[in-house]
Amino acid sequence: MNRLNHLFNTKKENILNVYFTAGFPELNSTVQIIELLSRHGADIIEIGIPFSDPVADGPTIQASNKRALDNGMSLNLLFDQLKDIRKITQIPLVLMGYLNPVVRMGVEKFCEKCKEVGIDGLILPDLPVKEYRDHYQETFKKFGLSNVFFITPQTSEERIRAMDEATDTFLYMVSSPGITGAKSYIAESQIDYFTRIQAMQLKNPALIGFGISDNNTFMQASKFSSGAIIGSAFINALAQDEKLENSIPLFLNSILKKS
Amino acid sequence: MKYTVDDNGYYGRFGGAFIPEMLYPNVEELRENYLQIMSDPSFQKEFNDLLENYVGRPTPLYKAARLSEKYGAAIYLKREDLNHTGAHKINNTIGQILLAKRLGKQSIIAETGAGQHGVATATVCALMGMECKVFMGKLDTERQKPNVERMKILGAEVIPVTSGSMTLKDATNEAMRYWIGNPKDTHYIIGSVVGPHPYPDMVARFQAVISQEMKKQLKAQTGSENPDKIIACVGGGSNAMGAFYEYLDDLDVELIAVEAAGEGVNSGRSAATTALGQPGILHGSSTLLMQDDDGQVIEPHSISAGLDYPGIGPQHAHLFDSERALFLNATDEEAMIAGIELSKLEGIIPAIESAHALAALSKLEFKKEDVVVVNLSGRGDKDLETYIKWGKY
C-alpha cells in the first residue's frame, strides 16, 4: 500500500504536510531537512523541484526557487540526493513542481526515478485534470504514483467530483484565491468554502494549503479537513536561521504547540 | 493538414491550456465565450468601427519601388507602423477590451516587454474608461523609460516586476499571479499569440485583419489575392500570425517567419526559439521553448525588446513542425543594417522588430516577377535611441 494511503487510514486529523524547496537554503540540505522534518512531527513531506518560472508561487517560494537554482539544484541531482532516503525514513514523500522540467526529463523516466527513490505522490500545479487523464495517468499509475489535484474556492462541484475520482490519496484545497504565501488568519468567507467542501463528503481526504503559517491557522484549517500544508512559513523559518537542527524542531513545535 | 486550432485547443502537438486550477475559471469563461462574442454582428460592427476611425485602418499596402529594385522582386510593405500607437499591437487590444466589456469585467491587466503592448493596452483602457495595470520587468522599465511615462500619461499603473530575471517572461508570470488573486472582475489582455488556449487563437483572429486587408489590396494592385511570399518577424508571433492567417491554407503562398538571432544563433545570446528550443511548457501552453537540459527557461537576448521572448506561439511551433512556414533568423547587426537600409531607400524608419523581417530579403532568392509582402509591424520612433547608439548611418 502507498505510504500516503497508509497515513490517511491511520490518522484522520491534524495531518501536517510541510513543503520545502530542494536546494534551499543549501544545495545539499535536502536529506537533512527530510530527516529533521520526519523526526519532529511532520506527517507528509512535499519536496519542491525548483523552477525558473513558478507561476503559482508568491515571493517567498519564488525566492527559494531562485536561490536553489543559483545553488546549482537540478532534477537529476535531486534524484541523486534522494537515492538512499528510504533507508532513513518511511514518511510519505510527495514531489511538487512545474511541468516543464518533468517533460524535459521525459515523463516515463521521471516516474521511473520517482519509484526508484520511493516517492509516493506528485503535485504538478500546471497539469490540469483533463490533460492528466488523457496523457499522464497511465504512466503515473504504472509507477505507483498518486497525482494530487488542487481545488479552489472557484472550482465547480462537477470538477471537484472529477478530481476526487481521478486521485486516490488526497486533494489539495487552496484556502483562498491567490498564490502561495503565509497569512496569519482565516477569514469568514474561507470558512464558508471549507464547510461547503466538507459537506460534499468526498471519497478522498483533503488538506488545506496556501496561507497556513502558525498553530492558529493550522488548527483552524484542520477543523474543516484532515489537516494542512505549510510552505512559505517554513521557508521563512529556514531563511531566518539556517542552522537546520535548530530551526526545524523549533518551527514544528510552534505549529504543533509542543513545548 | 490543419493549421488552425483543433477542438481540444491544440495545433498538432503544441498548444493546450497548462494552467494552475486557480486560473481555470477565468480561462474557461473566455474559452466558452470568445467565438460567440467575436462572431456577434454588433461586436463586429463596434470592432471594425474602432479599427477604421480610431486606429486608422485599413493600413496601406505600399509597393516599395527602390527596395524592389534592389532585391529584384516586387516588394510590398504592409504598413502596420501607421496604426495608432505605432504598431500592430492595437488590433488585438481593441478586440480584447471589447470582449472584456461584454464579459462584464471592470479592470484590465497586461504584461509588456518593450512597452508597445503596454501602451496599446493603456490606450484602449483610457478609451473605454477601464482601470489598467501593466506588469513590466524592472530592467525593461529602466530600458524603456519613454513608454513607461506614455502608459502613465494614459492613466495606467505600471508595476515594475522584480522577480526572476526582471524581463518579459517574469512580467507575464506576475500578471498571471495577479490574475490568480483577482479572478472575478479582471481580464488579462495577453499581447501575443501565446498563453493558454484560447489566447493564441483569439489573438490570431484579432490580428487576422492584417491578412484580410492584404488579400483585398493585393487583388486591387496586382490582380491576385495571393503573393508568392509573406515575410514577418516573430517573437511570440502576433504580427506574423496576423499576416499569415488568411493564407494558411493557400499552399502556393510561402510563409516566412524571421526570429531574432541576437548576437548569433550559437552565441549564447540569442532569441531564435525554433533554432534553439525544445518542446516545453511555459505560460500555459506546450510549445517550443529555449531551455537548458534541466528544463529551466533560458533568458533570451535580442537587440529588439519585442522579440526578446524564450518561447513562440504554439501555432507557429506547429507551422515550423509541419514545415508550412520557413523559419529564418537575423542577427542584431543584420536587423540594424536592414532598418537603416529601409530608412534610406524608402523614407521609412522601421521598428527594430520589423527590421528583422526586412533582413530576410538579403537571405532569399527571388524571381523578378515574385510578389513579396513584408509585414512592417511597427515604426522606429521608439527605437531612436538604439539607432543612435548603433551609429552606422
XYZ file of C-alpha atoms in Angstrom:
652
model
C 0.000 0.000 0.000
C 1.052 3.524 -0.798
C 2.523 5.275 2.251
C 0.056 8.129 1.770
C -2.940 5.789 1.934
C -1.488 4.156 4.996
C -1.179 7.549 6.685
C -4.730 8.628 5.835
C -6.079 5.267 7.010
C -4.388 5.551 10.375
C -4.521 9.290 11.052
C -7.753 11.183 10.473
C -6.989 14.667 11.736
C -4.317 17.331 12.186
C -2.146 15.889 9.442
C 0.790 18.192 8.855
C 2.311 18.367 5.356
C 5.420 20.555 5.141
C 6.796 21.892 1.858
C 10.395 22.850 1.230
C 12.326 23.733 -1.923
C 15.076 21.266 -2.800
C 18.418 23.050 -2.915
C 17.404 25.684 -0.353
C 18.958 27.029 1.786
C 21.992 24.988 0.661
C 22.433 22.730 -2.343
C 22.803 19.662 -0.142
C 20.230 20.444 2.583
C 17.651 18.027 1.128
C 18.330 14.880 3.128
C 18.890 16.709 6.401
C 15.628 18.645 6.040
C 13.671 15.454 5.334
C 15.253 13.704 8.267
C 14.572 16.539 10.716
C 11.005 17.068 9.485
C 10.129 13.415 9.823
C 11.733 13.172 13.262
C 9.962 16.253 14.677
C 6.356 15.711 13.760
C 5.632 16.273 10.070
C 3.317 13.630 8.572
C 3.991 14.258 4.878
C 6.922 15.992 3.227
C 6.444 17.868 -0.020
C 9.719 18.320 -1.853
C 9.679 21.263 -4.259
C 11.519 20.918 -7.562
C 12.838 24.427 -8.215
C 11.783 26.104 -11.477
C 12.742 29.337 -13.191
C 9.103 30.430 -13.589
C 6.983 29.329 -10.606
C 3.748 30.994 -11.629
C 1.537 29.800 -8.751
C 4.002 30.866 -6.066
C 4.324 34.032 -4.030
C 7.525 35.970 -3.267
C 8.826 33.630 -0.533
C 8.793 30.468 -2.643
C 9.866 32.357 -5.769
C 12.942 33.446 -3.828
C 13.684 29.932 -2.539
C 13.345 28.573 -6.095
C 15.756 31.163 -7.389
C 18.288 30.556 -4.655
C 18.055 26.785 -5.165
C 18.731 27.175 -8.891
C 21.584 29.583 -8.192
C 22.977 26.933 -5.813
C 23.021 24.537 -8.781
C 19.968 22.409 -7.992
C 18.555 20.233 -10.766
C 16.039 17.423 -11.053
C 18.772 14.858 -11.736
C 20.707 15.996 -8.693
C 17.558 15.796 -6.557
C 17.020 12.154 -7.506
C 20.668 11.533 -6.654
C 20.245 13.124 -3.224
C 17.144 11.013 -2.581
C 18.586 7.669 -3.627
C 19.005 6.340 -0.080
C 16.188 8.273 1.559
C 14.089 5.166 2.221
C 16.893 3.813 4.423
C 16.326 6.851 6.660
C 12.576 7.385 6.787
C 9.256 5.867 5.759
C 7.392 9.190 5.880
C 5.197 9.792 2.779
C 7.107 11.882 0.232
C 5.453 13.996 -2.442
C 7.275 15.818 -5.232
C 5.874 19.222 -6.136
C 6.950 21.025 -9.269
C 6.007 22.638 -12.538
C 5.542 20.514 -15.601
C 8.386 21.733 -17.813
C 11.337 20.088 -16.028
C 9.306 16.861 -15.895
C 8.530 16.969 -19.616
C 12.153 17.826 -20.382
C 13.378 14.759 -18.467
C 10.665 12.642 -20.071
C 7.538 11.686 -18.135
C 8.309 7.974 -18.156
C 11.893 8.422 -16.993
C 10.769 10.903 -14.320
C 8.196 8.454 -12.965
C 10.673 5.602 -13.035
C 13.133 7.639 -10.949
C 10.346 8.619 -8.534
C 9.571 4.970 -7.997
C 13.248 4.075 -7.591
C 13.800 6.543 -4.749
C 10.425 5.940 -3.100
C 8.217 8.919 -3.989
C 4.529 8.391 -3.215
C 2.753 11.271 -4.887
C 3.084 14.198 -7.263
C 1.757 17.747 -7.179
C 2.059 19.455 -10.565
C 0.074 22.692 -10.470
C 0.120 23.307 -14.214
C -1.120 19.825 -15.116
C -4.914 20.117 -15.486
C -7.130 17.150 -14.722
C -8.197 16.501 -18.338
C -4.620 16.572 -19.594
C -3.703 14.236 -16.737
C -6.375 11.714 -17.628
C -5.632 11.832 -21.366
C -1.838 11.716 -21.290
C -0.310 11.116 -17.854
C -2.494 8.902 -15.694
C -1.425 5.617 -17.214
C 2.290 6.302 -16.716
C 1.828 7.631 -13.169
C -0.185 4.538 -12.211
C 2.359 2.192 -13.746
C 4.945 3.552 -11.309
C 2.618 3.689 -8.303
C 2.463 7.470 -8.170
C -0.648 9.248 -6.985
C -1.408 12.625 -8.549
C -2.768 15.311 -6.235
C -5.165 17.944 -7.625
C -5.862 21.469 -6.460
C -9.329 22.669 -5.672
C -10.017 26.360 -5.164
C -12.971 28.460 -3.981
C -13.911 28.863 -7.677
C -13.707 25.183 -8.638
C -17.121 23.875 -9.635
C -18.692 20.926 -7.848
C -18.557 18.922 -11.076
C -14.807 19.446 -11.407
C -14.209 18.656 -7.747
C -16.049 15.344 -8.221
C -13.949 14.617 -11.328
C -10.725 15.261 -9.397
C -11.936 13.170 -6.497
C -12.416 10.343 -8.997
C -9.033 10.900 -10.654
C -6.953 10.651 -7.485
C -6.659 8.058 -4.752
C -4.771 9.799 -1.944
C -5.759 13.376 -1.123
C -6.984 16.668 -2.563
C -5.116 19.924 -2.103
C -7.587 22.593 -1.034
C -6.292 26.055 -1.875
C -7.554 28.205 1.003
C -8.341 31.391 -0.935
C -7.967 32.876 -4.428
C -4.289 33.680 -4.724
C -0.767 32.370 -4.880
C 1.266 30.739 -2.101
C 2.243 32.815 0.896
C 1.979 32.903 4.686
C -1.033 34.631 6.240
C -1.918 34.940 9.910
C -5.689 34.476 9.863
C -8.528 32.617 8.185
C -11.478 34.733 7.038
C -15.187 34.064 7.318
C -15.576 33.588 3.553
C -12.898 30.885 3.639
C -14.771 29.039 6.356
C -17.926 29.021 4.179
C -15.902 27.433 1.410
C -14.269 24.877 3.735
C -17.706 23.921 5.068
C -19.122 23.595 1.550
C -16.361 21.177 0.528
C -16.662 19.257 3.789
C -20.382 18.791 3.104
C -19.606 17.199 -0.285
C -18.317 14.100 1.542
C -15.592 13.347 -0.975
C -14.020 9.913 -1.082
C -10.515 11.315 -0.606
C -9.373 13.356 2.379
C -8.447 16.994 1.769
C -5.531 19.024 3.101
C -5.794 22.808 3.193
C -2.862 24.854 1.941
C -1.888 28.454 0.989
C -1.847 30.973 3.831
C -1.330 28.419 6.624
C 1.509 29.733 8.764
C 1.191 29.047 12.506
C -0.541 26.955 15.156
C -3.695 29.058 14.946
C -4.202 28.786 11.170
C -3.102 25.145 11.225
C -5.624 24.189 13.919
C -8.408 26.174 12.274
C -7.802 24.605 8.860
C -7.644 21.167 10.447
C -11.139 21.611 11.851
C -12.515 21.537 8.313
C -10.232 18.944 6.745
C -7.805 16.162 7.526
C -5.000 18.632 8.027
C -2.980 21.351 6.365
C 0.022 22.146 4.211
C 2.642 24.704 5.208
C 5.197 26.065 2.747
C 6.126 29.737 2.793
C 6.153 29.998 6.598
C 8.600 27.076 6.754
C 10.819 28.604 4.054
C 10.816 31.861 6.033
C 11.879 29.954 9.158
C 14.745 28.301 7.261
C 15.818 31.639 5.838
C 15.888 33.224 9.300
C 18.011 30.557 10.915
C 19.958 28.356 8.554
C 21.103 26.059 11.368
C 18.573 23.415 10.378
C 18.949 21.352 13.561
C 17.689 24.426 15.458
C 15.166 25.991 13.121
C 13.273 22.862 12.055
C 12.354 21.460 15.513
C 11.558 24.980 16.699
C 9.257 25.575 13.744
C 7.426 22.265 14.031
C 6.962 22.750 17.782
C 5.455 26.164 17.153
C 2.977 24.735 14.643
C 2.067 21.707 16.724
C 2.306 23.608 20.049
C 4.629 21.146 21.674
C 6.979 22.601 24.228
C -3.121 19.434 -42.897
C -4.905 21.721 -40.482
C -3.096 24.830 -39.341
C -5.692 26.358 -37.051
C -6.676 25.244 -33.581
C -8.486 21.916 -33.017
C -11.384 21.264 -30.644
C -9.022 20.497 -27.761
C -7.075 23.718 -28.100
C -4.115 22.137 -29.893
C -2.107 22.860 -33.027
C -0.627 19.485 -33.875
C 1.361 18.535 -30.769
C 1.508 22.109 -29.439
C -0.933 24.331 -27.567
C -3.319 23.260 -24.821
C -4.051 25.062 -21.576
C -1.482 24.112 -18.924
C -2.697 26.389 -16.183
C -2.991 26.048 -12.430
C -6.503 25.227 -11.249
C -6.693 28.744 -9.779
C -6.827 30.158 -13.319
C -9.205 27.573 -14.716
C -12.468 29.528 -14.240
C -11.056 32.667 -15.929
C -9.664 30.837 -18.921
C -12.709 28.596 -19.190
C -15.014 31.627 -19.195
C -13.042 33.019 -22.124
C -12.957 29.703 -23.955
C -16.693 29.270 -23.669
C -17.490 32.771 -24.881
C -14.845 34.159 -27.208
C -16.061 32.706 -30.500
C -19.664 33.564 -29.865
C -18.873 37.135 -28.822
C -16.473 37.673 -31.709
C -18.985 36.494 -34.292
C -21.795 38.645 -32.921
C -22.618 41.266 -35.603
C -22.835 44.081 -33.041
C -19.353 43.154 -31.754
C -18.029 43.053 -35.313
C -19.527 46.449 -36.017
C -18.014 48.031 -32.915
C -14.622 46.399 -33.555
C -14.470 47.410 -37.214
C -15.683 50.907 -36.478
C -12.891 51.461 -33.950
C -10.290 49.932 -36.267
C -11.342 52.306 -39.025
C -11.983 55.539 -37.149
C -9.718 55.242 -34.123
C -6.803 53.068 -35.229
C -6.737 54.303 -38.823
C -7.330 51.087 -40.749
C -7.024 49.835 -43.375
C -3.287 50.389 -43.285
C -1.727 50.936 -46.717
C -0.105 48.200 -48.750
C 2.722 50.103 -50.321
C 4.865 48.950 -53.224
C 8.390 49.877 -52.223
C 9.914 50.725 -55.603
C 13.535 51.280 -54.636
C 13.576 48.275 -52.296
C 12.017 46.196 -55.110
C 14.713 47.324 -57.485
C 17.455 46.434 -55.055
C 16.217 42.885 -54.395
C 14.830 42.090 -57.845
C 11.219 41.355 -56.920
C 8.001 43.282 -56.389
C 8.221 44.072 -52.679
C 5.183 45.403 -50.864
C 5.150 46.730 -47.315
C 2.072 46.193 -45.161
C 2.172 49.417 -43.188
C 1.185 48.324 -39.673
C 3.590 51.015 -38.495
C 0.937 53.580 -39.429
C -1.559 52.304 -36.864
C -2.406 54.487 -33.881
C 0.257 53.858 -31.198
C 2.734 52.827 -33.865
C 2.372 49.075 -34.283
C 0.006 46.181 -34.947
C -0.444 45.563 -31.202
C -3.539 47.751 -31.000
C -5.589 45.466 -33.302
C -5.560 42.909 -30.505
C -6.053 45.263 -27.553
C -9.126 46.849 -29.177
C -10.595 43.401 -29.738
C -9.841 42.110 -26.265
C -11.107 45.134 -24.379
C -14.432 44.969 -26.240
C -14.592 41.314 -25.332
C -13.724 42.043 -21.691
C -16.535 44.599 -21.521
C -19.017 42.047 -22.803
C -17.824 39.605 -20.148
C -18.621 42.261 -17.547
C -15.011 42.831 -16.450
C -14.097 46.087 -14.743
C -10.350 46.138 -14.897
C -7.587 45.120 -17.227
C -4.107 43.770 -16.681
C -1.353 43.234 -19.234
C 2.307 42.286 -19.462
C 4.769 44.181 -21.580
C 8.394 43.872 -22.634
C 9.435 46.910 -24.641
C 6.238 48.658 -23.682
C 4.423 48.597 -27.047
C 1.733 46.191 -25.905
C 1.559 48.039 -22.597
C 0.993 51.331 -24.417
C -1.614 49.736 -26.713
C -3.404 48.352 -23.640
C -3.205 51.604 -21.683
C -4.598 53.364 -24.753
C -7.713 51.212 -25.084
C -8.268 51.327 -21.306
C -8.290 55.120 -21.492
C -10.652 54.883 -24.444
C -13.062 52.639 -22.543
C -12.598 54.209 -19.113
C -11.306 50.992 -17.572
C -8.743 50.555 -14.840
C -5.383 49.372 -16.196
C -2.380 47.708 -14.576
C 0.648 46.901 -16.707
C 3.296 44.500 -15.422
C 6.771 45.245 -16.735
C 10.118 43.763 -15.767
C 12.117 46.231 -13.703
C 15.028 46.007 -16.155
C 12.665 46.870 -19.011
C 11.196 49.854 -17.147
C 14.724 51.211 -16.974
C 15.495 50.439 -20.640
C 12.181 51.790 -21.958
C 11.514 54.892 -19.883
C 9.522 56.841 -22.528
C 6.994 54.016 -22.868
C 6.649 53.806 -19.071
C 5.788 57.503 -18.993
C 3.478 57.107 -22.006
C 1.486 54.467 -20.137
C 1.301 56.674 -17.053
C 0.100 59.669 -19.091
C -2.628 57.398 -20.450
C -3.710 56.683 -16.884
C -2.286 53.191 -16.417
C -0.463 51.941 -13.376
C 2.908 50.452 -14.305
C 4.058 47.752 -11.908
C 7.805 47.036 -12.054
C 8.436 43.303 -11.659
C 11.456 42.351 -9.583
C 11.107 38.559 -9.658
C 13.247 36.208 -11.758
C 15.234 37.893 -14.499
C 13.045 41.046 -14.324
C 12.110 40.942 -18.027
C 9.135 39.988 -20.227
C 8.716 36.391 -19.099
C 8.696 37.500 -15.461
C 6.216 40.279 -16.227
C 3.983 37.572 -17.743
C 4.406 35.388 -14.629
C 3.480 38.326 -12.408
C 0.400 39.231 -14.462
C -0.740 35.612 -14.157
C -0.165 35.698 -10.394
C -2.221 38.860 -10.101
C -4.990 37.253 -12.168
C -4.963 34.198 -9.872
C -5.598 36.528 -6.940
C -8.235 38.619 -8.736
C -10.177 36.118 -10.797
C -13.615 37.654 -10.994
C -13.584 41.227 -12.263
C -10.257 41.329 -14.121
C -9.447 40.460 -17.732
C -5.864 39.725 -18.735
C -5.021 41.099 -22.201
C -2.148 38.922 -23.390
C -0.211 40.732 -26.102
C 0.851 37.914 -28.370
C -0.299 34.570 -29.766
C 0.994 32.855 -26.625
C -0.572 31.645 -23.379
C -3.194 29.003 -22.688
C -5.914 28.188 -25.206
C -7.978 30.194 -26.281
C -5.471 33.084 -26.206
C -3.319 32.080 -29.198
C -6.424 31.584 -31.329
C -8.203 34.695 -30.073
C -5.208 36.977 -30.624
C -4.601 35.442 -34.076
C -8.204 36.145 -35.047
C -7.948 39.779 -33.924
C -4.679 40.211 -35.817
C -6.064 38.448 -38.906
C -7.343 41.819 -40.084
C -3.804 42.311 -41.446
C -4.055 39.462 -43.967
C -7.735 40.161 -44.672
C -6.749 43.612 -45.887
C -3.712 42.241 -47.730
C -5.918 39.991 -49.831
C -8.116 42.880 -50.976
C -5.227 45.243 -51.518
C -3.146 42.733 -53.480
C -6.148 41.880 -55.637
C -6.602 45.577 -56.436
C -2.920 46.268 -57.036
C -1.657 43.080 -58.682
C -4.816 41.313 -59.829
C -4.243 38.375 -57.486
C -5.051 37.993 -53.803
C -2.045 35.789 -53.219
C 1.551 36.927 -53.129
C 4.425 34.498 -53.618
C 5.943 35.151 -50.216
C 4.965 36.827 -46.952
C 7.753 37.762 -44.558
C 7.231 38.733 -40.905
C 9.278 38.826 -37.727
C 8.435 36.508 -34.827
C 8.923 36.965 -31.092
C 5.746 35.480 -29.662
C 4.444 35.864 -33.186
C 1.307 38.027 -33.249
C 2.144 40.230 -36.241
C 3.337 37.226 -38.233
C 0.207 35.254 -37.411
C -1.915 38.229 -38.447
C -0.071 38.428 -41.769
C -0.205 34.647 -42.364
C -3.676 33.880 -41.055
C -5.836 34.141 -44.191
C -3.124 32.388 -46.225
C -2.548 29.344 -44.011
C -4.397 27.038 -46.402
C -3.153 28.755 -49.586
C -0.180 26.496 -50.010
C 1.120 28.429 -53.036
C 1.953 31.303 -50.672
C 5.280 30.825 -48.950
C 5.181 31.958 -45.319
C 8.494 33.136 -43.917
C 8.983 33.815 -40.209
C 12.114 35.610 -39.051
C 13.351 35.150 -35.500
C 15.907 37.225 -33.648
C 19.327 35.572 -33.628
C 20.704 38.218 -31.257
C 24.484 38.111 -31.355
C 24.331 34.876 -33.383
C 22.317 31.665 -33.064
C 25.133 29.880 -31.232
C 26.478 32.865 -29.322
C 24.559 32.092 -26.124
C 22.853 35.468 -26.575
C 20.005 34.767 -28.969
C 16.225 34.550 -29.137
C 15.936 32.166 -32.121
C 13.462 29.800 -30.500
C 12.904 27.335 -33.345
C 16.651 27.016 -33.886
C 17.484 26.577 -30.195
C 14.293 25.436 -28.494
C 12.947 22.089 -27.382
C 9.310 21.175 -26.758
C 8.298 22.514 -23.376
C 5.602 24.211 -21.347
C 5.590 27.881 -20.395
C 2.859 30.439 -19.696
C 0.122 27.888 -20.180
C 0.942 26.289 -23.487
C 3.021 23.484 -24.861
C 5.352 24.935 -27.452
C 8.975 25.263 -28.490
C 10.947 26.791 -25.668
C 14.521 27.868 -25.064
C 15.554 25.869 -22.015
C 18.514 24.065 -20.511
C 18.855 20.278 -20.079
C 17.140 20.545 -16.686
C 14.068 22.248 -18.157
C 14.851 25.706 -16.762
C 13.870 28.519 -19.084
C 16.799 30.349 -20.687
C 16.783 34.129 -20.762
C 16.866 35.156 -24.425
C 18.671 38.107 -25.975
C 17.801 40.365 -28.861
C 18.570 43.987 -29.623
C 14.839 44.276 -30.155
C 12.905 44.024 -26.897
C 9.769 42.940 -28.760
C 11.452 39.721 -29.938
C 13.124 39.003 -26.619
C 10.943 36.037 -25.574
C 12.156 32.468 -24.828
C 9.119 30.799 -26.421
C 6.988 31.155 -29.518
C 3.238 30.910 -30.064
C 2.085 27.267 -30.299
C 0.575 27.844 -33.745
C 3.992 28.981 -35.001
C 5.596 25.930 -33.375
C 3.145 23.876 -35.427
C 3.872 25.812 -38.649
C 7.550 25.083 -38.010
C 6.935 21.430 -37.169
C 4.753 20.845 -40.213
C 7.095 22.879 -42.439
C 4.189 25.065 -43.529
C 6.330 28.112 -42.754
C 10.031 28.634 -43.349
C 11.812 29.889 -40.236
C 14.854 32.098 -40.748
C 16.671 34.311 -38.311
C 18.531 37.615 -38.383
C 21.210 38.866 -36.018
C 21.132 42.204 -34.209
C 23.578 43.553 -36.762
C 21.686 42.280 -39.821
C 18.491 43.825 -38.473
C 20.115 47.196 -37.819
C 21.590 47.263 -41.329
C 18.196 46.400 -42.832
C 16.492 49.091 -40.731
C 18.897 51.760 -41.913
C 18.552 50.499 -45.487
C 14.767 50.903 -45.475
C 15.133 54.372 -43.978
C 17.473 55.475 -46.782
C 15.657 53.742 -49.655
C 12.044 54.404 -48.758
C 11.959 57.129 -46.131
C 10.532 54.782 -43.513
C 12.322 54.151 -40.222
C 11.071 50.729 -39.099
C 10.833 49.306 -35.611
C 13.850 47.081 -34.991
C 11.473 44.115 -34.651
C 10.215 44.726 -38.200
C 13.782 45.287 -39.390
C 14.395 41.578 -38.696
C 11.776 40.740 -41.345
C 13.463 43.134 -43.774
C 16.824 41.483 -43.079
C 15.462 38.276 -44.581
C 15.296 39.915 -48.031
C 19.041 39.511 -48.468
C 18.844 35.830 -47.452
C 16.243 34.833 -50.046
C 16.387 34.285 -53.793
C 13.716 35.986 -55.863
C 12.442 35.771 -59.398
C 11.794 39.141 -60.953
C 8.041 38.539 -61.104
C 7.777 37.433 -57.440
C 5.290 39.359 -55.339
C 6.636 39.633 -51.798
C 4.886 41.211 -48.816
C 6.908 42.271 -45.796
C 4.784 42.953 -42.745
C 6.125 46.225 -41.381
C 4.777 45.619 -37.889
C 5.860 48.854 -36.222
C 7.559 52.187 -36.589
C 11.026 53.048 -35.350
C 10.287 56.099 -33.215
C 10.567 54.056 -30.036
C 13.937 52.720 -31.215
C 15.672 56.022 -31.951
C 17.991 55.590 -29.012
C 19.062 52.147 -30.259
C 19.627 53.520 -33.766
C 21.662 56.391 -32.342
C 23.743 54.027 -30.222
C 24.321 51.835 -33.274
C 25.530 54.943 -35.058
C 26.323 53.498 -38.501
C 24.043 55.583 -40.678
